[in-house]
mmCIF file of C-alpha atoms in Angstrom:
data_model
loop_
_atom_site.group_PDB
_atom_site.id
_atom_site.type_symbol
_atom_site.label_atom_id
_atom_site.label_comp_id
_atom_site.label_asym_id
_atom_site.label_seq_id
_atom_site.Cartn_x
_atom_site.Cartn_y
_atom_site.Cartn_z
ATOM 1 C CA ASN V 127 21.294 32.052 -10.469
ATOM 2 C CA ILE V 128 18.115 31.464 -8.548
ATOM 3 C CA MET V 129 17.362 28.028 -7.179
ATOM 4 C CA PHE V 130 13.959 26.992 -5.890
ATOM 5 C CA LEU V 131 13.748 24.177 -3.411
ATOM 6 C CA ILE V 132 10.260 22.734 -3.230
ATOM 7 C CA MET V 133 9.717 20.543 -0.195
ATOM 8 C CA GLY V 134 7.073 19.856 2.363
ATOM 9 C CA ILE V 135 5.382 17.521 4.804
ATOM 10 C CA ASN V 136 1.994 16.013 4.131
ATOM 11 C CA GLN V 137 -0.346 13.251 5.315
ATOM 12 C CA ALA V 138 -1.843 10.495 3.200
ATOM 13 C CA GLN V 139 -4.081 7.443 3.411
ATOM 14 C CA LYS V 140 -3.597 4.252 1.425
ATOM 15 C CA ARG V 141 -5.958 1.291 1.041
ATOM 16 C CA LEU V 142 -4.008 -1.936 1.475
ATOM 17 C CA ASN V 143 -4.442 -5.010 -0.715
ATOM 18 C CA PHE V 144 -6.747 -6.905 1.652
ATOM 19 C CA ASP V 145 -10.231 -8.282 1.087
ATOM 20 C CA GLN V 146 -12.324 -10.282 3.562
ATOM 21 C CA LEU V 147 -16.061 -10.889 3.295
ATOM 22 C CA THR V 148 -18.050 -11.208 6.506
ATOM 23 C CA ILE V 149 -21.296 -10.405 8.264
ATOM 24 C CA CYS V 150 -20.679 -7.072 9.956
ATOM 25 C CA LYS V 151 -20.993 -7.195 13.738
ATOM 26 C CA CYS V 152 -21.902 -3.484 13.781
ATOM 27 C CA CYS V 153 -24.803 -3.342 11.295
ATOM 28 C CA GLY V 154 -25.574 -7.020 10.629
ATOM 29 C CA LYS V 155 -25.217 -6.686 6.855
ATOM 30 C CA TYR V 156 -22.985 -8.710 4.579
ATOM 31 C CA GLY V 157 -19.922 -6.569 3.970
ATOM 32 C CA ARG V 158 -16.254 -6.348 3.115
ATOM 33 C CA VAL V 159 -13.414 -5.623 5.515
ATOM 34 C CA GLU V 160 -10.998 -3.021 4.173
ATOM 35 C CA VAL V 161 -7.642 -2.131 5.748
ATOM 36 C CA PHE V 162 -6.080 1.313 5.447
ATOM 37 C CA MET V 163 -2.746 2.833 6.406
ATOM 38 C CA THR V 164 -2.348 6.507 7.263
ATOM 39 C CA TYR V 165 1.076 8.107 7.374
ATOM 40 C CA THR V 166 2.999 11.348 7.287
ATOM 41 C CA TYR V 167 5.617 11.851 4.593
ATOM 42 C CA PHE V 168 8.334 14.257 3.569
ATOM 43 C CA MET V 169 8.441 15.252 -0.086
ATOM 44 C CA LEU V 170 11.097 16.944 -2.166
ATOM 45 C CA PHE V 171 10.069 18.323 -5.563
ATOM 46 C CA PHE V 172 6.672 16.564 -5.105
ATOM 47 C CA ILE V 173 8.360 13.157 -4.722
ATOM 48 C CA PRO V 174 7.780 11.359 -1.386
ATOM 49 C CA ILE V 175 11.178 10.706 0.185
ATOM 50 C CA PHE V 176 10.301 8.922 3.445
ATOM 51 C CA LYS V 177 7.265 8.025 5.570
ATOM 52 C CA TRP V 178 6.729 7.956 9.324
ATOM 53 C CA ASN V 179 3.923 7.828 11.886
ATOM 54 C CA LYS V 180 2.238 4.881 10.160
ATOM 55 C CA GLN V 181 -1.104 3.858 11.657
ATOM 56 C CA TYR V 182 -3.480 1.152 10.490
ATOM 57 C CA PHE V 183 -7.249 0.781 10.741
ATOM 58 C CA VAL V 184 -10.034 -1.498 9.556
ATOM 59 C CA LYS V 185 -13.159 -0.118 7.866
ATOM 60 C CA MET V 186 -16.365 -1.990 7.090
ATOM 61 C CA ASN V 187 -17.639 -0.989 3.635
ATOM 62 C CA CYS V 188 -21.282 -1.678 4.577
ATOM 63 C CA CYS V 189 -21.662 0.843 7.409
ATOM 64 C CA GLU V 190 -18.321 2.719 7.456
ATOM 65 C CA SER V 191 -17.527 1.492 11.000
ATOM 66 C CA ARG V 192 -13.827 1.879 11.804
ATOM 67 C CA CYS V 193 -11.448 0.328 14.273
ATOM 68 C CA GLY V 194 -7.713 0.777 14.801
ATOM 69 C CA ILE V 195 -5.432 -2.265 14.587
ATOM 70 C CA SER V 196 -1.918 -2.870 15.895
ATOM 71 C CA LYS V 197 1.150 -1.852 13.890
ATOM 72 C CA GLU V 198 2.304 -5.475 13.847
ATOM 73 C CA LEU V 199 -0.954 -6.690 12.284
ATOM 74 C CA GLY V 200 -0.994 -3.747 9.868
ATOM 75 C CA LYS V 201 2.558 -4.432 8.688
ATOM 76 C CA SER V 202 1.729 -8.124 8.242
ATOM 77 C CA ILE V 203 -1.265 -7.219 6.076
ATOM 78 C CA GLU V 204 0.807 -4.670 4.137
ATOM 79 C CA THR V 205 3.435 -7.307 3.297
ATOM 80 C CA GLY V 206 0.809 -9.929 2.412
ATOM 81 C CA GLN V 207 1.538 -12.263 5.333
ATOM 82 C CA VAL V 208 -1.997 -12.071 6.792
ATOM 83 C CA SER V 209 -5.072 -12.825 4.689
ATOM 84 C CA GLU V 210 -7.765 -12.942 7.399
ATOM 85 C CA ILE V 211 -8.545 -10.924 10.529
ATOM 86 C CA ASN V 212 -10.411 -12.271 13.555
ATOM 87 C CA LEU V 213 -13.055 -9.538 13.851
ATOM 88 C CA ASP V 214 -14.168 -10.743 17.294
ATOM 89 C CA GLU V 215 -10.899 -9.351 18.701
ATOM 90 C CA LEU V 216 -11.572 -5.821 17.397
ATOM 91 C CA GLN V 217 -13.492 -3.080 19.211
ATOM 92 C CA PHE V 218 -15.623 -1.069 16.766
ATOM 93 C CA GLY V 219 -17.131 1.170 19.445
ATOM 94 C CA THR V 220 -20.016 1.089 21.845
ATOM 95 C CA ARG V 221 -22.626 -1.639 21.827
ATOM 96 C CA GLU V 222 -25.351 1.004 21.658
ATOM 97 C CA ASN V 223 -25.143 1.260 17.866
ATOM 98 C CA GLN V 224 -24.557 -2.431 17.168
ATOM 99 C CA VAL V 225 -27.166 -4.754 15.786
ATOM 100 C CA ARG V 226 -27.576 -7.854 17.934
ATOM 101 C CA HIS V 227 -28.507 -11.238 16.487
ATOM 102 C CA CYS V 228 -30.122 -14.238 18.133
ATOM 103 C CA THR V 229 -28.024 -17.298 17.300
ATOM 104 C CA ASN V 230 -31.078 -19.518 17.700
ATOM 105 C CA CYS V 231 -33.749 -17.892 15.492
ATOM 106 C CA GLY V 232 -31.882 -15.076 13.685
ATOM 107 C CA PHE V 233 -33.934 -12.228 15.235
ATOM 108 C CA THR V 234 -32.099 -8.876 14.930
ATOM 109 C CA THR V 235 -32.495 -5.809 17.136
ATOM 110 C CA LEU V 236 -30.712 -2.634 18.202
ATOM 111 C CA GLU V 237 -31.984 -3.076 21.769
ATOM 112 C CA ASP V 238 -29.753 -4.526 24.483
ATOM 113 C CA TYR V 239 -31.961 -7.525 25.341
ATOM 114 C CA GLN V 240 -30.545 -10.283 27.541
ATOM 115 C CA PHE V 241 -33.011 -12.777 26.012
ATOM 116 C CA CYS V 242 -34.485 -12.925 22.511
ATOM 117 C CA PRO V 243 -38.052 -11.533 22.476
ATOM 118 C CA LYS V 244 -38.957 -13.942 19.654
ATOM 119 C CA CYS V 245 -37.722 -17.329 20.916
ATOM 120 C CA GLY V 246 -36.553 -16.719 24.499
ATOM 121 C CA GLU V 247 -32.930 -17.844 24.031
ATOM 122 C CA ARG V 248 -30.085 -15.864 25.624
ATOM 123 C CA MET V 249 -28.815 -13.175 23.208
#
């Protein structure tokens, strides 16, 4: 008798059931916040047995900007306990690529102005 044992380790990504509409602080467009979980899993006969090394991140669907989030927040989103994320607490990268908006007149720019060139208010 010959017995084949098919097993292996693989990585996967899963989009969590989370939907939040917002104005993106990276590109300035109206977009949707999506939350993903990446993990490594062990499979036996192509059936996932257990997962480990879970990591969570947020992705903006408008400009594909990504930012990692804590495991605690990720688990809370995964279990449906959190329905909104405070995006001001997340770091999407350098300010060089971010669109800046004047809160007074709505002027948008990629430049790092201290004051709005249109109305003179502090950016």
